[in-house]
CSV table of C-alpha atoms in Angstrom, one decimal:
chain,number,residue,atom,x,y,z
J,1,UNK,CA,-4.6,1.8,-25.2
J,2,UNK,CA,-5.5,-0.5,-22.3
J,3,UNK,CA,-2.2,-2.2,-21.6
J,4,UNK,CA,-2.1,-3.2,-17.9
J,5,UNK,CA,0.2,-1.2,-15.7
J,6,UNK,CA,2.4,-2.5,-12.9
J,7,UNK,CA,4.3,0.0,-10.8
J,8,UNK,CA,8.0,-0.4,-11.2
J,9,UNK,CA,9.7,-1.6,-8.1
J,10,UNK,CA,11.9,1.5,-8.1
J,11,UNK,CA,8.9,3.8,-7.7
J,12,UNK,CA,6.7,1.5,-5.6
J,13,UNK,CA,9.2,0.5,-3.0
J,14,UNK,CA,11.2,2.8,-0.7
J,15,UNK,CA,14.9,2.0,-0.8
J,16,UNK,CA,15.7,-0.4,2.0
J,17,UNK,CA,18.8,-0.2,4.2
J,18,UNK,CA,21.7,-2.0,2.5
J,19,UNK,CA,21.5,-4.9,5.0
J,20,UNK,CA,17.7,-5.4,4.5
J,21,UNK,CA,16.4,-7.3,1.5
J,22,UNK,CA,13.1,-6.0,-0.1
J,23,UNK,CA,9.8,-7.4,1.1
J,24,UNK,CA,10.1,-6.9,4.9
J,25,UNK,CA,6.7,-5.3,5.2
J,26,UNK,CA,3.3,-6.3,3.7
J,27,UNK,CA,3.5,-3.3,1.4
J,28,UNK,CA,6.9,-4.3,0.1
J,29,UNK,CA,5.6,-7.9,-0.5
J,30,UNK,CA,2.8,-6.4,-2.5
J,31,UNK,CA,5.3,-4.5,-4.6
J,32,UNK,CA,7.2,-7.7,-5.4
J,33,UNK,CA,3.9,-9.3,-6.4
J,34,UNK,CA,2.5,-6.5,-8.5
J,35,UNK,CA,5.8,-6.0,-10.4
J,36,UNK,CA,6.0,-9.7,-11.2
J,37,UNK,CA,9.3,-10.2,-9.4
J,38,UNK,CA,7.9,-12.8,-7.0
J,39,UNK,CA,4.5,-14.3,-7.6
J,40,UNK,CA,4.4,-17.4,-5.3
J,41,UNK,CA,4.9,-17.6,-1.5
J,42,UNK,CA,8.0,-19.7,-2.1
J,43,UNK,CA,9.5,-17.1,-4.4
J,44,UNK,CA,8.8,-14.3,-1.9
J,45,UNK,CA,10.5,-16.3,0.8
J,46,UNK,CA,13.6,-16.8,-1.4
J,47,UNK,CA,13.7,-13.2,-2.5
J,48,UNK,CA,13.3,-11.7,1.0
J,49,UNK,CA,14.8,-14.2,3.3
J,50,UNK,CA,11.7,-14.2,5.4
J,51,UNK,CA,10.4,-17.4,7.1
J,52,UNK,CA,7.6,-19.1,5.2
J,53,UNK,CA,5.3,-18.5,8.1
J,54,UNK,CA,6.0,-14.8,8.0
J,55,UNK,CA,5.5,-14.7,4.3
J,56,UNK,CA,2.1,-16.5,4.7
J,57,UNK,CA,1.2,-14.0,7.4
J,58,UNK,CA,2.0,-11.1,5.0
J,59,UNK,CA,0.2,-12.6,2.0
J,60,UNK,CA,-2.9,-13.6,4.0
J,61,UNK,CA,-3.2,-10.0,5.2
J,62,UNK,CA,-3.0,-8.7,1.7
J,63,UNK,CA,-5.6,-11.2,0.5
J,64,UNK,CA,-7.9,-10.3,3.4
J,65,UNK,CA,-7.7,-6.6,2.6
J,66,UNK,CA,-8.4,-7.2,-1.2
J,67,UNK,CA,-5.0,-6.3,-2.5
J,68,UNK,CA,-4.0,-9.8,-3.8
J,69,UNK,CA,-5.6,-12.8,-5.5
J,70,UNK,CA,-4.3,-16.3,-5.3
J,71,UNK,CA,-4.9,-19.1,-7.8
J,72,UNK,CA,-3.5,-22.5,-8.8
J,73,UNK,CA,-2.6,-21.8,-12.4
J,74,UNK,CA,1.1,-21.6,-11.9
J,75,UNK,CA,3.0,-24.5,-13.8
J,76,UNK,CA,3.9,-27.5,-11.7
J,77,UNK,CA,7.3,-29.2,-11.8
J,78,UNK,CA,5.9,-32.3,-10.1
J,79,UNK,CA,3.6,-32.7,-7.1
J,80,UNK,CA,1.2,-30.1,-5.9
J,81,UNK,CA,1.2,-27.0,-8.2
J,82,UNK,CA,2.2,-23.7,-6.6
J,83,UNK,CA,-0.5,-21.1,-6.0
J,84,UNK,CA,0.1,-18.0,-8.1
J,85,UNK,CA,-0.3,-14.5,-6.5
J,86,UNK,CA,-1.4,-11.4,-8.5
J,87,UNK,CA,-2.5,-7.9,-7.9
J,88,UNK,CA,-6.3,-7.9,-7.5
J,89,UNK,CA,-7.6,-5.5,-10.1
J,90,UNK,CA,-11.4,-6.0,-9.8
J,91,UNK,CA,-13.3,-4.0,-7.3
J,92,UNK,CA,-10.8,-1.2,-7.1
J,93,UNK,CA,-11.2,2.1,-9.1
J,94,UNK,CA,-8.8,5.0,-9.5
J,95,UNK,CA,-9.9,8.4,-11.0
J,96,UNK,CA,-7.7,10.2,-13.4
J,97,UNK,CA,-8.7,13.9,-14.1
J,98,UNK,CA,-7.1,15.9,-16.9
J,99,UNK,CA,-8.1,19.6,-16.7
J,100,UNK,CA,-7.0,21.7,-19.7
J,101,UNK,CA,-7.4,25.3,-20.7
J,102,UNK,CA,-10.6,24.4,-22.7
J,103,UNK,CA,-11.5,20.8,-21.9
J,104,UNK,CA,-11.9,18.4,-19.0
J,105,UNK,CA,-11.4,14.6,-19.4
J,106,UNK,CA,-12.3,12.3,-16.5
J,107,UNK,CA,-11.3,8.6,-16.6
J,108,UNK,CA,-11.8,5.6,-14.4
J,109,UNK,CA,-8.9,3.1,-14.2
J,110,UNK,CA,-8.6,-0.2,-12.4
J,111,UNK,CA,-5.7,-0.6,-10.0
J,112,UNK,CA,-3.5,-2.1,-12.7
J,113,UNK,CA,-3.8,1.1,-14.8
J,114,UNK,CA,-6.2,-0.2,-17.4
J,115,UNK,CA,-8.5,2.6,-18.5
J,116,UNK,CA,-12.1,1.4,-18.0
J,117,UNK,CA,-14.0,4.5,-19.2
J,118,UNK,CA,-13.4,8.1,-20.0
J,119,UNK,CA,-15.4,11.2,-20.8
J,120,UNK,CA,-14.4,14.6,-22.2
J,121,UNK,CA,-16.3,17.8,-22.1
J,122,UNK,CA,-15.5,21.3,-23.3
J,123,UNK,CA,-14.9,23.7,-20.5
J,124,UNK,CA,-13.1,27.0,-19.9
J,125,UNK,CA,-10.7,26.9,-17.0
J,126,UNK,CA,-11.1,30.6,-16.5
J,127,UNK,CA,-14.6,29.9,-15.3
J,128,UNK,CA,-12.9,29.2,-11.9
J,129,UNK,CA,-12.3,26.3,-9.6
J,130,UNK,CA,-15.9,26.0,-8.2
J,131,UNK,CA,-17.4,25.6,-11.6
J,132,UNK,CA,-14.8,23.3,-13.1
J,133,UNK,CA,-14.3,21.0,-10.0
J,134,UNK,CA,-18.1,20.9,-9.5
J,135,UNK,CA,-18.4,19.5,-13.1
J,136,UNK,CA,-15.6,17.0,-12.4
J,137,UNK,CA,-17.4,15.9,-9.2
J,138,UNK,CA,-20.7,15.3,-11.1
J,139,UNK,CA,-18.9,13.5,-14.0
J,140,UNK,CA,-17.0,11.2,-11.6
J,141,UNK,CA,-20.2,10.3,-9.8
J,142,UNK,CA,-21.9,9.5,-13.1
J,143,UNK,CA,-19.0,7.3,-14.2
J,144,UNK,CA,-18.9,5.5,-10.9
J,145,UNK,CA,-22.6,4.9,-10.9
J,146,UNK,CA,-22.5,3.6,-14.5
J,147,UNK,CA,-19.6,1.3,-13.7
J,148,UNK,CA,-21.3,-0.1,-10.7
J,149,UNK,CA,-24.0,-1.3,-13.0
J,150,UNK,CA,-21.6,-3.9,-14.4
J,151,UNK,CA,-19.1,-4.3,-11.7
J,152,UNK,CA,-18.8,-3.4,-8.0
J,153,UNK,CA,-16.1,-0.7,-7.6
J,154,UNK,CA,-14.6,1.1,-4.7
J,155,UNK,CA,-12.8,4.4,-5.4
J,156,UNK,CA,-9.3,4.3,-3.9
J,157,UNK,CA,-7.6,7.5,-4.9
J,158,UNK,CA,-7.9,10.4,-7.3
J,159,UNK,CA,-5.2,12.0,-9.5
J,160,UNK,CA,-5.6,15.4,-11.1
J,161,UNK,CA,-3.5,17.2,-13.7
J,162,UNK,CA,-3.9,21.0,-14.2
J,163,UNK,CA,-2.4,23.4,-16.8
J,164,UNK,CA,-0.3,25.5,-14.5
J,165,UNK,CA,2.5,25.4,-11.8
J,166,UNK,CA,1.6,23.2,-8.8
J,167,UNK,CA,3.3,23.0,-5.4
J,168,UNK,CA,3.2,19.2,-5.3
J,169,UNK,CA,3.5,18.9,-1.6
J,170,UNK,CA,0.2,20.7,-1.1
J,171,UNK,CA,-1.4,20.1,-4.5
J,172,UNK,CA,-2.2,23.8,-4.8
J,173,UNK,CA,-1.7,25.8,-8.0
J,174,UNK,CA,0.7,28.7,-7.6
J,175,UNK,CA,0.1,31.9,-9.7
J,176,UNK,CA,-1.1,29.9,-12.8
J,177,UNK,CA,-1.1,32.3,-15.7
J,178,UNK,CA,-4.1,30.8,-17.6
J,179,UNK,CA,-6.1,29.8,-14.4
J,180,UNK,CA,-7.6,33.0,-12.9
J,181,UNK,CA,-9.0,32.4,-9.5
J,182,UNK,CA,-7.1,29.2,-8.9
J,183,UNK,CA,-4.1,30.5,-7.0
J,184,UNK,CA,-3.6,28.3,-3.9
J,185,UNK,CA,-7.0,26.8,-4.3
J,186,UNK,CA,-7.2,23.6,-2.2
J,187,UNK,CA,-7.9,21.1,-5.0
J,188,UNK,CA,-7.0,18.0,-2.9
J,189,UNK,CA,-9.3,19.0,-0.1
J,190,UNK,CA,-12.1,19.6,-2.5
J,191,UNK,CA,-12.0,15.9,-3.6
J,192,UNK,CA,-11.1,14.4,-0.3
J,193,UNK,CA,-14.1,16.1,1.4
J,194,UNK,CA,-16.5,14.8,-1.2
J,195,UNK,CA,-15.1,11.3,-2.0
J,196,UNK,CA,-13.2,10.4,1.2
J,197,UNK,CA,-10.1,9.3,-0.6
J,198,UNK,CA,-6.6,10.9,-1.1
J,199,UNK,CA,-6.3,13.2,-4.1
J,200,UNK,CA,-3.0,14.1,-5.7
J,201,UNK,CA,-2.5,17.1,-8.0
J,202,UNK,CA,0.3,17.8,-10.4
J,203,UNK,CA,1.0,19.9,-13.5
J,204,UNK,CA,-0.6,18.4,-16.6
J,205,UNK,CA,2.6,17.8,-18.5
J,206,UNK,CA,4.1,15.9,-15.6
J,207,UNK,CA,1.3,13.4,-15.5
J,208,UNK,CA,1.4,13.1,-19.3
J,209,UNK,CA,5.1,12.4,-19.1
J,210,UNK,CA,4.3,9.7,-16.5
J,211,UNK,CA,1.7,8.1,-18.8
J,212,UNK,CA,4.1,8.0,-21.8
J,213,UNK,CA,7.0,6.6,-19.8
J,214,UNK,CA,5.1,4.0,-17.8
J,215,UNK,CA,2.8,2.8,-20.7
J,216,UNK,CA,4.7,3.4,-24.0
J,217,UNK,CA,8.4,4.0,-23.4
J,218,UNK,CA,9.1,2.0,-20.3
J,219,UNK,CA,12.7,1.3,-21.5
J,220,UNK,CA,13.5,5.0,-21.3
J,221,UNK,CA,14.5,6.1,-17.8
J,222,UNK,CA,15.4,9.6,-19.0
J,223,UNK,CA,12.5,11.1,-21.0
J,224,UNK,CA,11.2,14.5,-21.9
J,225,UNK,CA,7.5,15.0,-22.8
J,226,UNK,CA,6.7,18.2,-24.7
J,227,UNK,CA,3.1,19.4,-24.7
J,228,UNK,CA,2.6,21.7,-27.7
J,229,UNK,CA,-0.9,23.2,-27.7
J,230,UNK,CA,-2.4,26.5,-26.6
J,231,UNK,CA,0.7,26.8,-24.4
J,232,UNK,CA,4.0,24.8,-24.3
J,233,UNK,CA,5.4,22.8,-21.4
J,234,UNK,CA,7.8,20.0,-20.6
J,235,UNK,CA,7.5,17.0,-18.3
J,236,UNK,CA,10.8,15.5,-17.1
J,237,UNK,CA,11.4,11.9,-16.2
J,238,UNK,CA,14.8,11.4,-14.6
J,239,UNK,CA,15.9,7.9,-13.7
J,240,UNK,CA,12.3,6.7,-13.9
J,241,UNK,CA,10.9,9.4,-11.7
J,242,UNK,CA,9.1,12.7,-12.3
J,243,UNK,CA,11.5,15.5,-11.7
J,244,UNK,CA,9.6,18.5,-10.4
J,245,UNK,CA,12.4,20.7,-9.2
J,246,UNK,CA,12.7,22.4,-5.8
J,247,UNK,CA,9.2,24.0,-5.8
J,248,UNK,CA,7.5,22.1,-8.6
J,249,UNK,CA,8.1,24.5,-11.5
J,250,UNK,CA,10.6,22.4,-13.4
J,251,UNK,CA,9.8,22.1,-17.1
J,252,UNK,CA,8.3,25.5,-17.7
J,253,UNK,CA,10.0,25.9,-21.1
J,254,UNK,CA,7.2,28.0,-22.7
J,255,UNK,CA,8.8,31.1,-21.4
J,256,UNK,CA,12.4,30.5,-22.5
J,257,UNK,CA,13.5,33.2,-24.9
J,258,UNK,CA,14.0,32.1,-28.5
J,259,UNK,CA,17.0,33.8,-30.2
J,260,UNK,CA,16.4,37.6,-30.7
J,261,UNK,CA,12.7,37.3,-31.3
J,262,UNK,CA,10.5,40.1,-29.8
J,263,UNK,CA,6.9,38.8,-29.9
J,264,UNK,CA,5.1,39.9,-26.7
J,265,UNK,CA,4.1,37.1,-24.4
J,266,UNK,CA,1.3,37.0,-21.9
J,267,UNK,CA,3.8,36.6,-19.1
J,268,UNK,CA,5.0,40.2,-19.7
J,269,UNK,CA,8.3,39.3,-21.4
J,270,UNK,CA,9.0,39.1,-25.1
J,271,UNK,CA,10.4,36.4,-27.4
J,272,UNK,CA,9.1,33.5,-25.3
J,273,UNK,CA,8.7,30.1,-27.0
J,274,UNK,CA,5.0,30.1,-26.3
J,275,UNK,CA,4.5,33.5,-27.9
J,276,UNK,CA,6.2,32.1,-31.1
J,277,UNK,CA,5.2,28.5,-31.3
J,278,UNK,CA,2.1,28.0,-29.0
J,279,UNK,CA,-1.3,27.3,-30.6
J,280,UNK,CA,-2.7,30.6,-29.6
J,281,UNK,CA,0.1,32.5,-31.2
J,282,UNK,CA,-0.1,30.5,-34.4
J,283,UNK,CA,-3.8,31.0,-34.6
J,284,UNK,CA,-3.3,34.8,-34.2
J,285,UNK,CA,-0.9,34.8,-37.1
J,286,UNK,CA,-3.1,32.8,-39.4
J,287,UNK,CA,-6.1,35.0,-38.7
J,288,UNK,CA,-3.9,38.0,-39.8
J,289,UNK,CA,-3.6,36.2,-43.1
J,290,UNK,CA,-7.4,36.0,-43.4
J,291,UNK,CA,-7.8,32.3,-42.3
J,292,UNK,CA,-10.4,31.1,-39.8
J,293,UNK,CA,-8.3,29.9,-36.8
J,294,UNK,CA,-9.6,30.4,-33.3
J,295,UNK,CA,-7.1,27.9,-31.7
J,296,UNK,CA,-5.0,24.7,-32.0
J,297,UNK,CA,-7.9,22.6,-33.3
J,298,UNK,CA,-8.4,25.0,-36.2
J,299,UNK,CA,-4.7,24.9,-37.0
J,300,UNK,CA,-4.8,21.1,-37.1
J,301,UNK,CA,-7.9,21.3,-39.4
J,302,UNK,CA,-6.1,23.7,-41.8
J,303,UNK,CA,-3.0,21.6,-42.0
J,304,UNK,CA,-5.0,18.4,-42.7
J,305,UNK,CA,-6.8,20.4,-45.5
J,306,UNK,CA,-3.4,21.1,-47.0
J,307,UNK,CA,-3.4,24.8,-46.3
J,308,UNK,CA,0.1,26.0,-47.2
J,309,UNK,CA,0.2,28.8,-44.7
J,310,UNK,CA,-0.8,26.6,-41.8
J,311,UNK,CA,1.7,23.9,-42.8
J,312,UNK,CA,4.4,26.5,-43.0
J,313,UNK,CA,3.4,28.0,-39.6
J,314,UNK,CA,3.5,24.6,-37.9
J,315,UNK,CA,6.8,23.6,-39.4
J,316,UNK,CA,8.3,27.0,-38.3
J,317,UNK,CA,6.9,26.4,-34.8
J,318,UNK,CA,8.6,23.0,-34.8
J,319,UNK,CA,11.9,24.7,-35.6
J,320,UNK,CA,11.4,27.1,-32.7
J,321,UNK,CA,10.5,24.3,-30.3
J,322,UNK,CA,13.6,22.4,-31.6
J,323,UNK,CA,15.9,25.3,-30.9
J,324,UNK,CA,14.9,25.3,-27.3
J,325,UNK,CA,14.8,21.5,-27.1
J,326,UNK,CA,18.4,21.3,-28.5
J,327,UNK,CA,19.6,23.0,-25.4
J,328,UNK,CA,17.6,20.7,-23.2
J,329,UNK,CA,19.0,17.7,-25.0
J,330,UNK,CA,22.6,18.9,-24.5
J,331,UNK,CA,21.9,19.6,-20.8
J,332,UNK,CA,19.7,16.6,-19.8
J,333,UNK,CA,20.7,13.9,-22.4
J,334,UNK,CA,17.4,12.1,-22.6
J,335,UNK,CA,16.9,8.8,-24.3
J,336,UNK,CA,13.5,9.8,-25.6
J,337,UNK,CA,11.6,13.0,-26.4
J,338,UNK,CA,7.8,12.6,-26.8
J,339,UNK,CA,5.8,15.3,-28.4
J,340,UNK,CA,2.1,15.6,-27.5
J,341,UNK,CA,-0.6,18.1,-27.1
J,342,UNK,CA,-3.1,19.4,-29.6
J,343,UNK,CA,-0.6,20.3,-32.3
J,344,UNK,CA,1.0,16.9,-32.1
J,345,UNK,CA,-2.1,15.7,-34.1
J,346,UNK,CA,-0.1,17.0,-37.2
J,347,UNK,CA,3.1,15.6,-36.0
J,348,UNK,CA,4.6,15.0,-39.4
J,349,UNK,CA,5.0,18.7,-40.0
J,350,UNK,CA,5.7,19.6,-36.3
J,351,UNK,CA,8.3,16.9,-35.7
J,352,UNK,CA,10.0,17.6,-39.0
J,353,UNK,CA,10.8,21.1,-37.7
J,354,UNK,CA,11.7,19.8,-34.2
J,355,UNK,CA,14.1,17.2,-35.5
J,356,UNK,CA,15.7,19.5,-38.0
J,357,UNK,CA,16.7,22.0,-35.2
J,358,UNK,CA,17.7,19.4,-32.6
J,359,UNK,CA,19.9,17.3,-34.8
J,360,UNK,CA,21.6,20.4,-36.3
J,361,UNK,CA,22.2,22.2,-32.9
J,362,UNK,CA,22.7,19.4,-30.3
J,363,UNK,CA,25.9,17.5,-29.4
J,364,UNK,CA,26.3,14.4,-31.6
J,365,UNK,CA,26.8,12.2,-28.5
J,366,UNK,CA,23.6,13.5,-27.0
J,367,UNK,CA,21.7,12.6,-30.1
J,368,UNK,CA,23.4,9.3,-30.9
J,369,UNK,CA,20.5,7.1,-29.7
J,370,UNK,CA,17.9,9.9,-29.2
J,371,UNK,CA,14.4,9.1,-30.2
J,372,UNK,CA,12.0,12.0,-31.0
J,373,UNK,CA,8.5,10.5,-31.2
J,374,UNK,CA,4.9,11.6,-31.3
J,375,UNK,CA,2.7,10.6,-28.3
J,376,UNK,CA,1.7,7.0,-28.3
J,377,UNK,CA,-1.0,7.5,-25.6
J,378,UNK,CA,-2.8,10.3,-27.3
J,379,UNK,CA,-5.8,12.2,-26.0
J,380,UNK,CA,-6.0,10.0,-22.8
J,381,UNK,CA,-2.5,10.7,-21.7
J,382,UNK,CA,-3.5,13.3,-19.1
J,383,UNK,CA,-6.2,11.2,-17.5
J,384,UNK,CA,-4.1,8.0,-17.6
J,385,UNK,CA,-1.1,9.8,-16.2
J,386,UNK,CA,-3.1,11.3,-13.4
J,387,UNK,CA,-4.5,7.9,-12.6
J,388,UNK,CA,-1.1,6.4,-12.5
J,389,UNK,CA,0.1,9.1,-10.1
J,390,UNK,CA,-2.8,8.1,-7.8
J,391,UNK,CA,-2.1,4.3,-8.3
J,392,UNK,CA,1.6,4.7,-7.4
J,393,UNK,CA,0.4,6.4,-4.2
J,394,UNK,CA,-2.2,3.8,-3.4
J,395,UNK,CA,0.1,0.9,-3.9
J,396,UNK,CA,3.2,2.5,-2.3
J,397,UNK,CA,4.5,0.3,0.6
J,398,UNK,CA,3.9,3.0,3.2
J,399,UNK,CA,0.3,3.5,2.1
J,400,UNK,CA,-0.4,-0.3,2.0
J,401,UNK,CA,1.2,-0.8,5.4
J,402,UNK,CA,-0.9,2.1,6.7
J,403,UNK,CA,-4.1,0.4,5.4
J,404,UNK,CA,-3.2,-2.9,7.0
J,405,UNK,CA,-2.1,-1.3,10.3
J,406,UNK,CA,-5.7,-1.3,11.5
J,407,UNK,CA,-5.7,-5.1,11.5
J,408,UNK,CA,-3.8,-6.8,14.3
J,409,UNK,CA,-3.1,-9.8,12.0
J,410,UNK,CA,-0.8,-7.5,9.9
J,411,UNK,CA,1.4,-6.6,12.7
C-alpha cells in the first residue's frame, strides 16, 4: 500500500496556549500545510490571525529549506489564481527498520509516508546487536545508493522497531527476553553515528499499531493492534497517540495468565498467553503430533493445506487470545482491534476464535460498534510504522523550528 501519509495535526502540533491560534511558528505553519488545513498563504493568514507579511516570511523560509512546494494549480474565483502550498516529498527520505525474531525488513519512505522500496532478509536476532545492526546499516546504504540512481535523496531520520520492551526516552531495549545481548544497547547512537540523523526506537507492535491507525484505520482514535506470531504483543493507540505506559512496557499481553492453564512459559511463569497461543508453542504441539512445524510459517502452510490439526490449533489459539482480549475490550473500549503478525496470514481461522471469545465475554456496550479486523498493511506494517514514527518527529513543529533556527530569515 502506498497511500500518502500526512501527520494529523493532533500529533504534529504541540497544543498551543488557549489564547494562541495554531500556526505561530514556521513549524506550526508547516503542520497546517501538510495536514491540508491551510494550503494557501491567505488561508494560513485567516487560520492563524498572522499578518500576511509574517505568513510570507514563514512560508518563504519553509520553501528555502526544502519543506514546502508552491504552485499555481489552485482554482481561481476570478483574477489571479492563488498559489497552492504542499509538503515537498521529493528529495527527502526516511528509513523504517523492522527487526523481528527471525527477519529484518528495511524500507525507504518519502516524507509523506509513501513506501519507495523495501527489502527483507532472514536473520536471527539472537546473533546480537552488532551483527544485526551491521546488516541493517549495509542494507540501508544499498537502498539509498539504488534510490539515488533515479532520484536525489537526503536521509532525514530513521525509525526502528524491535521485538522487545524499549525505554522510549532513550531508545534502548530493557531485558528483552528473545534478544540476548541487546539489554541497554544504544541503538539510536549506532545509527546517528553512522548516518548523522536522529534515530527513534520503539517496540515493534507499537510501530505496527501506528502504521495501521495512520494508514488504514484513521477514523479509529482508540485502537488495539495484536501481533500474533512467535510471540504475542499488543500496541495501544489512545486518542490518536501511541500509549507506552510509564516506562514503555504497556501492551505486554503475552504474559497474561489464561484461565487455569499450566503450560510453562519462557518468562518463568506458567499459563501465559504466549505459551498457549504463540507460534512457537503451537509448532511444538504440532510436532508432538508428528507434523513438520518449526515455527509460525509452517503452521500457516499446514492450515492452507487443510491440515485439520493445524486448523484446530489455530482456532483454539484464537479463543485463548480472545479470552485475554475480552478483558482489554472491557477495560479500554477500543473502536477497532487489528490482528497482525505471522499467524494473521490465516486470519479466517484465527479471527473466528478471537471473535467467538470476545463477543461472548465482553460487555455488550463495549462491543456495540467494535471492529475486529485482520491487518490491512500486512508484511510492511513494521517498516512503515517505524518510518511514520521518524516522520512525525522530523515534521514536528519543534524539530522544524530547530532546523530553521540557523537561518536569520526564520527568526
